Short mmCIF file of N, CA and C in Angstrom, two decimals:
data_model
loop_
_atom_site.label_atom_id
_atom_site.label_comp_id
_atom_site.label_asym_id
_atom_site.label_seq_id
_atom_site.Cartn_x
_atom_site.Cartn_y
_atom_site.Cartn_z
N MET M 976 -22.28 -34.50 -24.99
CA MET M 976 -21.42 -33.89 -24.02
C MET M 976 -22.05 -34.01 -22.63
N ALA M 977 -21.26 -34.42 -21.66
CA ALA M 977 -21.74 -34.58 -20.30
C ALA M 977 -21.93 -33.21 -19.64
N ALA M 978 -22.96 -33.09 -18.84
CA ALA M 978 -23.21 -31.85 -18.11
C ALA M 978 -22.17 -31.68 -17.02
N PHE M 979 -21.84 -30.43 -16.72
CA PHE M 979 -20.91 -30.13 -15.64
C PHE M 979 -21.71 -29.88 -14.38
N ASP M 980 -21.36 -30.55 -13.32
CA ASP M 980 -22.01 -30.36 -12.03
C ASP M 980 -21.20 -29.34 -11.24
N PRO M 981 -21.77 -28.17 -10.92
CA PRO M 981 -21.02 -27.18 -10.15
C PRO M 981 -20.47 -27.72 -8.83
N ALA M 982 -21.10 -28.76 -8.28
CA ALA M 982 -20.61 -29.36 -7.03
C ALA M 982 -19.24 -30.00 -7.21
N ASP M 983 -18.85 -30.27 -8.47
CA ASP M 983 -17.55 -30.86 -8.75
C ASP M 983 -16.45 -29.82 -8.93
N ALA M 984 -16.81 -28.54 -8.89
CA ALA M 984 -15.83 -27.48 -9.13
C ALA M 984 -14.86 -27.37 -7.95
N ASP M 985 -13.59 -27.17 -8.28
CA ASP M 985 -12.62 -26.87 -7.23
C ASP M 985 -12.78 -25.40 -6.83
N LEU M 986 -12.03 -24.94 -5.85
CA LEU M 986 -12.17 -23.58 -5.35
C LEU M 986 -11.94 -22.55 -6.45
N SER M 987 -10.93 -22.78 -7.28
CA SER M 987 -10.62 -21.84 -8.35
C SER M 987 -11.80 -21.68 -9.29
N LEU M 988 -12.37 -22.79 -9.76
CA LEU M 988 -13.51 -22.71 -10.68
C LEU M 988 -14.76 -22.20 -9.99
N ALA M 989 -15.00 -22.63 -8.77
CA ALA M 989 -16.19 -22.19 -8.05
C ALA M 989 -16.14 -20.67 -7.84
N SER M 990 -14.98 -20.13 -7.47
CA SER M 990 -14.88 -18.69 -7.26
C SER M 990 -14.96 -17.94 -8.59
N LEU M 991 -14.36 -18.49 -9.64
CA LEU M 991 -14.42 -17.86 -10.96
C LEU M 991 -15.86 -17.80 -11.46
N PHE M 992 -16.55 -18.94 -11.44
CA PHE M 992 -17.92 -18.97 -11.95
C PHE M 992 -18.85 -18.12 -11.09
N THR M 993 -18.63 -18.10 -9.80
CA THR M 993 -19.44 -17.26 -8.92
C THR M 993 -19.18 -15.79 -9.24
N GLY M 994 -17.92 -15.43 -9.42
CA GLY M 994 -17.59 -14.06 -9.80
C GLY M 994 -18.26 -13.65 -11.09
N TRP M 995 -18.25 -14.55 -12.07
CA TRP M 995 -18.92 -14.25 -13.34
C TRP M 995 -20.41 -14.08 -13.15
N ALA M 996 -21.01 -14.95 -12.35
CA ALA M 996 -22.46 -14.85 -12.11
C ALA M 996 -22.79 -13.54 -11.39
N LEU M 997 -21.98 -13.17 -10.41
CA LEU M 997 -22.19 -11.90 -9.71
C LEU M 997 -22.02 -10.72 -10.67
N ALA M 998 -21.01 -10.77 -11.52
CA ALA M 998 -20.77 -9.70 -12.49
C ALA M 998 -21.94 -9.60 -13.47
N ASP M 999 -22.45 -10.75 -13.93
CA ASP M 999 -23.60 -10.74 -14.84
C ASP M 999 -24.83 -10.11 -14.17
N GLU M 1000 -25.06 -10.45 -12.91
CA GLU M 1000 -26.20 -9.89 -12.20
C GLU M 1000 -26.03 -8.38 -12.02
N LEU M 1001 -24.82 -7.94 -11.71
CA LEU M 1001 -24.55 -6.52 -11.59
C LEU M 1001 -24.81 -5.81 -12.92
N GLN M 1002 -24.32 -6.38 -14.02
CA GLN M 1002 -24.53 -5.77 -15.34
C GLN M 1002 -26.02 -5.71 -15.68
N ARG M 1003 -26.77 -6.75 -15.30
CA ARG M 1003 -28.21 -6.75 -15.55
C ARG M 1003 -28.88 -5.60 -14.81
N ARG M 1004 -28.51 -5.40 -13.56
CA ARG M 1004 -29.11 -4.33 -12.77
C ARG M 1004 -28.69 -2.95 -13.28
N LEU M 1005 -27.44 -2.83 -13.71
CA LEU M 1005 -26.99 -1.55 -14.26
C LEU M 1005 -27.76 -1.21 -15.54
N ALA M 1006 -28.04 -2.22 -16.35
CA ALA M 1006 -28.81 -2.01 -17.58
C ALA M 1006 -30.20 -1.48 -17.25
N VAL M 1007 -30.82 -2.02 -16.21
CA VAL M 1007 -32.14 -1.55 -15.79
C VAL M 1007 -32.07 -0.08 -15.38
N ASP M 1008 -30.94 0.33 -14.81
CA ASP M 1008 -30.75 1.72 -14.38
C ASP M 1008 -30.41 2.66 -15.54
N GLY M 1009 -30.33 2.13 -16.75
CA GLY M 1009 -30.02 2.99 -17.89
C GLY M 1009 -28.58 2.92 -18.36
N PHE M 1010 -27.82 2.01 -17.80
CA PHE M 1010 -26.42 1.84 -18.20
C PHE M 1010 -26.27 0.57 -19.04
N GLU M 1011 -27.20 0.38 -19.98
CA GLU M 1011 -27.19 -0.84 -20.79
C GLU M 1011 -25.96 -0.93 -21.69
N ASP M 1012 -25.28 0.17 -21.91
CA ASP M 1012 -24.07 0.15 -22.75
C ASP M 1012 -22.81 -0.13 -21.95
N SER M 1013 -22.94 -0.33 -20.66
CA SER M 1013 -21.74 -0.58 -19.84
C SER M 1013 -21.25 -2.01 -20.02
N ARG M 1014 -19.98 -2.17 -19.78
CA ARG M 1014 -19.34 -3.48 -19.88
C ARG M 1014 -18.55 -3.72 -18.59
N PHE M 1015 -18.43 -4.97 -18.23
CA PHE M 1015 -17.68 -5.33 -17.03
C PHE M 1015 -16.27 -4.74 -17.08
N ALA M 1016 -15.62 -4.80 -18.24
CA ALA M 1016 -14.23 -4.35 -18.38
C ALA M 1016 -14.08 -2.85 -18.19
N ASP M 1017 -15.16 -2.07 -18.26
CA ASP M 1017 -15.05 -0.63 -18.05
C ASP M 1017 -14.47 -0.30 -16.68
N GLY M 1018 -14.76 -1.16 -15.72
CA GLY M 1018 -14.25 -0.94 -14.36
C GLY M 1018 -12.73 -0.93 -14.28
N VAL M 1019 -12.07 -1.62 -15.20
CA VAL M 1019 -10.61 -1.63 -15.21
C VAL M 1019 -10.08 -0.22 -15.43
N ILE M 1020 -10.78 0.58 -16.24
CA ILE M 1020 -10.41 1.98 -16.46
C ILE M 1020 -10.90 2.84 -15.30
N PHE M 1021 -12.16 2.66 -14.91
CA PHE M 1021 -12.75 3.50 -13.87
C PHE M 1021 -11.95 3.48 -12.57
N GLN M 1022 -11.36 2.33 -12.23
CA GLN M 1022 -10.65 2.22 -10.96
C GLN M 1022 -9.53 3.25 -10.84
N HIS M 1023 -8.99 3.69 -11.96
CA HIS M 1023 -7.89 4.65 -11.94
C HIS M 1023 -8.35 6.09 -11.91
N LEU M 1024 -9.65 6.31 -12.04
CA LEU M 1024 -10.18 7.67 -12.11
C LEU M 1024 -11.05 8.06 -10.93
N VAL M 1025 -11.31 7.13 -10.02
CA VAL M 1025 -12.23 7.43 -8.92
C VAL M 1025 -11.64 8.45 -7.94
N THR M 1026 -10.33 8.52 -7.83
CA THR M 1026 -9.76 9.46 -6.87
C THR M 1026 -9.36 10.78 -7.50
N ALA M 1027 -8.98 10.75 -8.78
CA ALA M 1027 -8.55 11.98 -9.45
C ALA M 1027 -8.37 11.72 -10.94
N PRO M 1028 -8.44 12.77 -11.74
CA PRO M 1028 -8.15 12.61 -13.17
C PRO M 1028 -6.69 12.19 -13.38
N VAL M 1029 -6.44 11.50 -14.48
CA VAL M 1029 -5.07 11.13 -14.84
C VAL M 1029 -4.85 11.40 -16.32
N THR M 1030 -3.60 11.51 -16.72
CA THR M 1030 -3.29 11.69 -18.13
C THR M 1030 -3.40 10.35 -18.85
N ILE M 1031 -3.50 10.44 -20.17
CA ILE M 1031 -3.57 9.22 -20.98
C ILE M 1031 -2.29 8.40 -20.78
N SER M 1032 -1.14 9.05 -20.72
CA SER M 1032 0.11 8.30 -20.55
C SER M 1032 0.16 7.62 -19.18
N THR M 1033 -0.31 8.28 -18.15
CA THR M 1033 -0.36 7.66 -16.82
C THR M 1033 -1.33 6.49 -16.84
N LEU M 1034 -2.48 6.68 -17.46
CA LEU M 1034 -3.46 5.60 -17.56
C LEU M 1034 -2.86 4.40 -18.29
N ALA M 1035 -2.16 4.66 -19.38
CA ALA M 1035 -1.52 3.58 -20.14
C ALA M 1035 -0.54 2.82 -19.25
N ASP M 1036 0.27 3.56 -18.49
CA ASP M 1036 1.23 2.91 -17.58
C ASP M 1036 0.50 2.07 -16.54
N LEU M 1037 -0.55 2.61 -15.95
CA LEU M 1037 -1.30 1.88 -14.92
C LEU M 1037 -1.94 0.62 -15.48
N LEU M 1038 -2.39 0.69 -16.75
CA LEU M 1038 -3.04 -0.45 -17.38
C LEU M 1038 -2.04 -1.44 -17.98
N GLY M 1039 -0.79 -1.00 -18.13
CA GLY M 1039 0.21 -1.86 -18.75
C GLY M 1039 -0.01 -2.01 -20.24
N VAL M 1040 -0.50 -0.94 -20.88
CA VAL M 1040 -0.77 -0.96 -22.31
C VAL M 1040 -0.10 0.24 -22.97
N THR M 1041 -0.15 0.29 -24.29
CA THR M 1041 0.39 1.43 -25.01
C THR M 1041 -0.52 2.64 -24.86
N GLN M 1042 0.03 3.82 -25.13
CA GLN M 1042 -0.80 5.03 -25.09
C GLN M 1042 -1.91 4.94 -26.13
N GLN M 1043 -1.62 4.32 -27.27
CA GLN M 1043 -2.63 4.16 -28.31
C GLN M 1043 -3.79 3.31 -27.81
N ALA M 1044 -3.48 2.22 -27.13
CA ALA M 1044 -4.53 1.35 -26.59
C ALA M 1044 -5.35 2.09 -25.53
N ALA M 1045 -4.66 2.82 -24.65
CA ALA M 1045 -5.38 3.58 -23.62
C ALA M 1045 -6.25 4.65 -24.26
N SER M 1046 -5.75 5.33 -25.27
CA SER M 1046 -6.53 6.36 -25.97
C SER M 1046 -7.77 5.77 -26.62
N LYS M 1047 -7.63 4.59 -27.19
CA LYS M 1047 -8.77 3.92 -27.83
C LYS M 1047 -9.84 3.59 -26.78
N SER M 1048 -9.43 3.06 -25.63
CA SER M 1048 -10.39 2.74 -24.56
C SER M 1048 -11.06 4.01 -24.05
N VAL M 1049 -10.29 5.06 -23.86
CA VAL M 1049 -10.84 6.32 -23.38
C VAL M 1049 -11.82 6.89 -24.40
N ALA M 1050 -11.47 6.83 -25.68
CA ALA M 1050 -12.37 7.35 -26.72
C ALA M 1050 -13.70 6.60 -26.71
N ASP M 1051 -13.66 5.29 -26.52
CA ASP M 1051 -14.88 4.49 -26.45
C ASP M 1051 -15.73 4.92 -25.25
N LEU M 1052 -15.10 5.05 -24.09
CA LEU M 1052 -15.84 5.45 -22.89
C LEU M 1052 -16.34 6.89 -22.99
N GLN M 1053 -15.57 7.72 -23.68
CA GLN M 1053 -16.00 9.10 -23.90
C GLN M 1053 -17.22 9.13 -24.82
N ALA M 1054 -17.20 8.33 -25.86
CA ALA M 1054 -18.33 8.27 -26.79
C ALA M 1054 -19.60 7.79 -26.08
N ARG M 1055 -19.43 6.96 -25.06
CA ARG M 1055 -20.58 6.46 -24.30
C ARG M 1055 -20.95 7.39 -23.14
N GLY M 1056 -20.21 8.49 -22.98
CA GLY M 1056 -20.56 9.51 -22.00
C GLY M 1056 -20.02 9.29 -20.60
N TYR M 1057 -19.11 8.35 -20.42
CA TYR M 1057 -18.59 8.06 -19.08
C TYR M 1057 -17.34 8.87 -18.72
N LEU M 1058 -16.59 9.28 -19.72
CA LEU M 1058 -15.34 10.00 -19.49
C LEU M 1058 -15.29 11.25 -20.36
N SER M 1059 -14.45 12.20 -19.93
CA SER M 1059 -14.16 13.36 -20.76
C SER M 1059 -12.65 13.57 -20.74
N ARG M 1060 -12.19 14.32 -21.73
CA ARG M 1060 -10.77 14.68 -21.81
C ARG M 1060 -10.67 16.19 -21.85
N ALA M 1061 -9.66 16.70 -21.16
CA ALA M 1061 -9.41 18.14 -21.15
C ALA M 1061 -7.91 18.37 -21.09
N ALA M 1062 -7.49 19.55 -21.50
CA ALA M 1062 -6.08 19.88 -21.45
C ALA M 1062 -5.59 19.84 -20.00
N ASP M 1063 -4.38 19.34 -19.82
CA ASP M 1063 -3.75 19.32 -18.50
C ASP M 1063 -3.20 20.72 -18.24
N PRO M 1064 -3.63 21.38 -17.17
CA PRO M 1064 -3.15 22.74 -16.91
C PRO M 1064 -1.65 22.82 -16.64
N THR M 1065 -1.02 21.71 -16.31
CA THR M 1065 0.42 21.72 -16.02
C THR M 1065 1.27 21.29 -17.22
N ASP M 1066 0.61 20.76 -18.28
CA ASP M 1066 1.34 20.29 -19.47
C ASP M 1066 0.41 20.41 -20.68
N ALA M 1067 0.64 21.40 -21.50
CA ALA M 1067 -0.24 21.67 -22.63
C ALA M 1067 -0.31 20.51 -23.63
N ARG M 1068 0.69 19.64 -23.63
CA ARG M 1068 0.70 18.51 -24.57
C ARG M 1068 -0.16 17.35 -24.08
N ALA M 1069 -0.44 17.31 -22.81
CA ALA M 1069 -1.14 16.17 -22.21
C ALA M 1069 -2.64 16.44 -22.06
N LYS M 1070 -3.39 15.35 -22.04
CA LYS M 1070 -4.83 15.41 -21.81
C LYS M 1070 -5.15 14.67 -20.52
N LEU M 1071 -5.97 15.31 -19.69
CA LEU M 1071 -6.44 14.67 -18.47
C LEU M 1071 -7.75 13.94 -18.76
N VAL M 1072 -7.86 12.75 -18.26
CA VAL M 1072 -9.07 11.94 -18.40
C VAL M 1072 -9.83 12.03 -17.08
N THR M 1073 -11.10 12.36 -17.18
CA THR M 1073 -11.93 12.59 -16.00
C THR M 1073 -13.25 11.84 -16.13
N LEU M 1074 -13.76 11.37 -15.01
CA LEU M 1074 -15.11 10.80 -15.00
C LEU M 1074 -16.12 11.93 -15.21
N THR M 1075 -17.11 11.69 -16.06
CA THR M 1075 -18.21 12.63 -16.23
C THR M 1075 -19.24 12.36 -15.13
N PRO M 1076 -20.26 13.19 -15.02
CA PRO M 1076 -21.33 12.86 -14.08
C PRO M 1076 -21.93 11.47 -14.36
N ARG M 1077 -22.04 11.08 -15.64
CA ARG M 1077 -22.54 9.73 -15.97
C ARG M 1077 -21.56 8.67 -15.47
N GLY M 1078 -20.27 8.92 -15.60
CA GLY M 1078 -19.26 7.99 -15.10
C GLY M 1078 -19.34 7.85 -13.59
N GLN M 1079 -19.51 8.97 -12.91
CA GLN M 1079 -19.65 8.92 -11.45
C GLN M 1079 -20.94 8.21 -11.06
N ALA M 1080 -21.99 8.41 -11.86
CA ALA M 1080 -23.28 7.78 -11.56
C ALA M 1080 -23.22 6.26 -11.70
N ILE M 1081 -22.51 5.76 -12.70
CA ILE M 1081 -22.44 4.29 -12.85
C ILE M 1081 -21.64 3.68 -11.71
N ILE M 1082 -20.62 4.37 -11.26
CA ILE M 1082 -19.84 3.86 -10.12
C ILE M 1082 -20.72 3.82 -8.88
N ALA M 1083 -21.48 4.87 -8.64
CA ALA M 1083 -22.39 4.89 -7.48
C ALA M 1083 -23.45 3.80 -7.61
N ALA M 1084 -23.99 3.62 -8.81
CA ALA M 1084 -25.00 2.59 -9.02
C ALA M 1084 -24.42 1.20 -8.80
N ALA M 1085 -23.22 0.97 -9.29
CA ALA M 1085 -22.58 -0.34 -9.12
C ALA M 1085 -22.35 -0.63 -7.64
N ARG M 1086 -21.89 0.37 -6.89
CA ARG M 1086 -21.68 0.18 -5.45
C ARG M 1086 -22.99 -0.16 -4.76
N LYS M 1087 -24.05 0.56 -5.13
CA LYS M 1087 -25.37 0.33 -4.54
C LYS M 1087 -25.84 -1.10 -4.84
N HIS M 1088 -25.69 -1.53 -6.08
CA HIS M 1088 -26.16 -2.86 -6.46
C HIS M 1088 -25.31 -3.97 -5.84
N ARG M 1089 -24.00 -3.76 -5.73
CA ARG M 1089 -23.17 -4.78 -5.08
C ARG M 1089 -23.58 -4.95 -3.62
N ALA M 1090 -23.86 -3.84 -2.95
CA ALA M 1090 -24.32 -3.92 -1.55
C ALA M 1090 -25.66 -4.64 -1.46
N ALA M 1091 -26.55 -4.37 -2.41
CA ALA M 1091 -27.87 -5.03 -2.41
C ALA M 1091 -27.72 -6.53 -2.66
N ILE M 1092 -26.85 -6.89 -3.58
CA ILE M 1092 -26.62 -8.31 -3.86
C ILE M 1092 -26.07 -9.00 -2.61
N ASP M 1093 -25.14 -8.33 -1.92
CA ASP M 1093 -24.61 -8.90 -0.67
C ASP M 1093 -25.73 -9.13 0.35
N ARG M 1094 -26.60 -8.14 0.49
CA ARG M 1094 -27.72 -8.29 1.45
C ARG M 1094 -28.64 -9.44 1.03
N GLU M 1095 -28.90 -9.57 -0.26
CA GLU M 1095 -29.77 -10.64 -0.75
C GLU M 1095 -29.13 -12.01 -0.48
N LEU M 1096 -27.83 -12.12 -0.70
CA LEU M 1096 -27.14 -13.38 -0.43
C LEU M 1096 -27.16 -13.69 1.06
N GLN M 1097 -26.97 -12.66 1.89
CA GLN M 1097 -27.01 -12.88 3.33
C GLN M 1097 -28.39 -13.37 3.76
N LYS M 1098 -29.43 -12.81 3.18
CA LYS M 1098 -30.79 -13.24 3.53
C LYS M 1098 -31.04 -14.68 3.07
N ALA M 1099 -30.57 -15.01 1.87
CA ALA M 1099 -30.82 -16.34 1.31
C ALA M 1099 -29.93 -17.42 1.91
N LEU M 1100 -28.67 -17.08 2.19
CA LEU M 1100 -27.69 -18.09 2.61
C LEU M 1100 -27.24 -17.96 4.06
N GLY M 1101 -27.56 -16.84 4.66
CA GLY M 1101 -27.15 -16.59 6.03
C GLY M 1101 -25.94 -15.67 6.08
N PRO M 1102 -25.99 -14.69 6.97
CA PRO M 1102 -24.90 -13.72 7.03
C PRO M 1102 -23.56 -14.34 7.41
N ASP M 1103 -23.56 -15.33 8.28
CA ASP M 1103 -22.30 -15.96 8.69
C ASP M 1103 -21.64 -16.69 7.52
N ARG M 1104 -22.44 -17.39 6.72
CA ARG M 1104 -21.89 -18.12 5.56
C ARG M 1104 -21.33 -17.15 4.53
N VAL M 1105 -22.05 -16.06 4.27
CA VAL M 1105 -21.58 -15.08 3.29
C VAL M 1105 -20.29 -14.43 3.79
N GLU M 1106 -20.24 -14.07 5.05
CA GLU M 1106 -19.03 -13.46 5.60
C GLU M 1106 -17.87 -14.45 5.60
N SER M 1107 -18.13 -15.71 5.91
CA SER M 1107 -17.07 -16.73 5.87
C SER M 1107 -16.53 -16.90 4.45
N ALA M 1108 -17.42 -16.92 3.48
CA ALA M 1108 -16.99 -17.05 2.08
C ALA M 1108 -16.16 -15.84 1.66
N ARG M 1109 -16.63 -14.65 2.03
CA ARG M 1109 -15.90 -13.42 1.71
C ARG M 1109 -14.50 -13.45 2.34
N GLN M 1110 -14.43 -13.83 3.59
CA GLN M 1110 -13.15 -13.86 4.28
C GLN M 1110 -12.22 -14.91 3.68
N LEU M 1111 -12.76 -16.08 3.32
CA LEU M 1111 -11.96 -17.11 2.68
C LEU M 1111 -11.33 -16.58 1.38
N LEU M 1112 -12.12 -15.89 0.58
CA LEU M 1112 -11.60 -15.36 -0.68
C LEU M 1112 -10.55 -14.27 -0.43
N ILE M 1113 -10.76 -13.43 0.57
CA ILE M 1113 -9.76 -12.41 0.92
C ILE M 1113 -8.48 -13.07 1.41
N ASP M 1114 -8.62 -14.11 2.24
CA ASP M 1114 -7.44 -14.84 2.70
C ASP M 1114 -6.69 -15.47 1.53
N ALA M 1115 -7.43 -15.98 0.54
CA ALA M 1115 -6.79 -16.55 -0.66
C ALA M 1115 -6.04 -15.46 -1.43
N LEU M 1116 -6.63 -14.26 -1.52
CA LEU M 1116 -5.93 -13.15 -2.17
C LEU M 1116 -4.60 -12.85 -1.48
N HIS M 1117 -4.63 -12.82 -0.15
CA HIS M 1117 -3.38 -12.58 0.61
C HIS M 1117 -2.38 -13.70 0.36
N HIS M 1118 -2.84 -14.93 0.42
CA HIS M 1118 -1.96 -16.08 0.24
C HIS M 1118 -1.31 -16.08 -1.15
N LEU M 1119 -2.05 -15.64 -2.15
CA LEU M 1119 -1.55 -15.60 -3.52
C LEU M 1119 -0.83 -14.29 -3.85
N ASN M 1120 -0.63 -13.45 -2.83
CA ASN M 1120 0.06 -12.17 -2.97
C ASN M 1120 -0.61 -11.28 -4.01
N ALA M 1121 -1.93 -11.30 -4.05
CA ALA M 1121 -2.66 -10.48 -5.01
C ALA M 1121 -3.14 -9.16 -4.43
N THR M 1122 -2.95 -8.95 -3.14
CA THR M 1122 -3.48 -7.73 -2.53
C THR M 1122 -2.71 -6.46 -2.91
N PRO M 1123 -1.40 -6.51 -3.19
CA PRO M 1123 -0.75 -5.25 -3.58
C PRO M 1123 -1.38 -4.62 -4.82
N ALA M 1124 -1.73 -5.42 -5.81
CA ALA M 1124 -2.38 -4.89 -7.02
C ALA M 1124 -3.75 -4.30 -6.68
N LEU M 1125 -4.46 -4.94 -5.77
CA LEU M 1125 -5.77 -4.43 -5.38
C LEU M 1125 -5.64 -3.11 -4.64
N LYS M 1126 -4.70 -3.04 -3.70
CA LYS M 1126 -4.52 -1.83 -2.91
C LYS M 1126 -4.11 -0.65 -3.76
N SER M 1127 -3.33 -0.89 -4.80
CA SER M 1127 -2.88 0.20 -5.67
C SER M 1127 -3.82 0.41 -6.85
N ARG M 1128 -4.98 -0.23 -6.82
CA ARG M 1128 -5.99 -0.11 -7.89
C ARG M 1128 -5.40 -0.48 -9.25
N GLN M 1129 -4.63 -1.55 -9.28
CA GLN M 1129 -4.04 -2.02 -10.54
C GLN M 1129 -4.56 -3.41 -10.88
N VAL M 1130 -5.87 -3.55 -10.77
CA VAL M 1130 -6.50 -4.83 -11.07
C VAL M 1130 -6.60 -4.98 -12.58
N ARG M 1131 -6.16 -6.11 -13.06
CA ARG M 1131 -6.24 -6.41 -14.48
C ARG M 1131 -6.84 -7.79 -14.65
N PRO M 1132 -7.51 -8.00 -15.78
CA PRO M 1132 -7.97 -9.36 -16.06
C PRO M 1132 -6.76 -10.28 -16.18
N PRO M 1133 -6.92 -11.56 -15.91
CA PRO M 1133 -5.77 -12.47 -16.00
C PRO M 1133 -5.22 -12.52 -17.44
N THR M 1134 -3.92 -12.75 -17.52
CA THR M 1134 -3.29 -12.83 -18.84
C THR M 1134 -3.37 -14.22 -19.41
#
């Protein structure tokens, strides 16, 4: 099998592979901080809880999955200590999903590490190049009409 030269990658592949490499580095740093059980996909759930708790049914709607699937994901994150469930004071039948202190800590750690990675890239590649690359990718998001999902925190892995 012939080796793949990253220099031959088009923009789509170059941005995808770079995103994966950045995500892997973030996961490595989170593991060092004691979050070795975290997964990249956990952020898909966390994004909906950073501003306020939500019910399982609301979470399912936001994720575009069944309530059963959302409950399964929440149970997994709860077992790992990132989320908790409590009765909704406005609806006794519903459960509110909330970030635990551990859940809040991993979000803070991820933000800290992403900022550090940005600084390291700026030092290695130059701040202007890093900012140009960032702006190019943001412009591509606008061009592809992907920003509404980002603004509403409805980011999902591609189908």
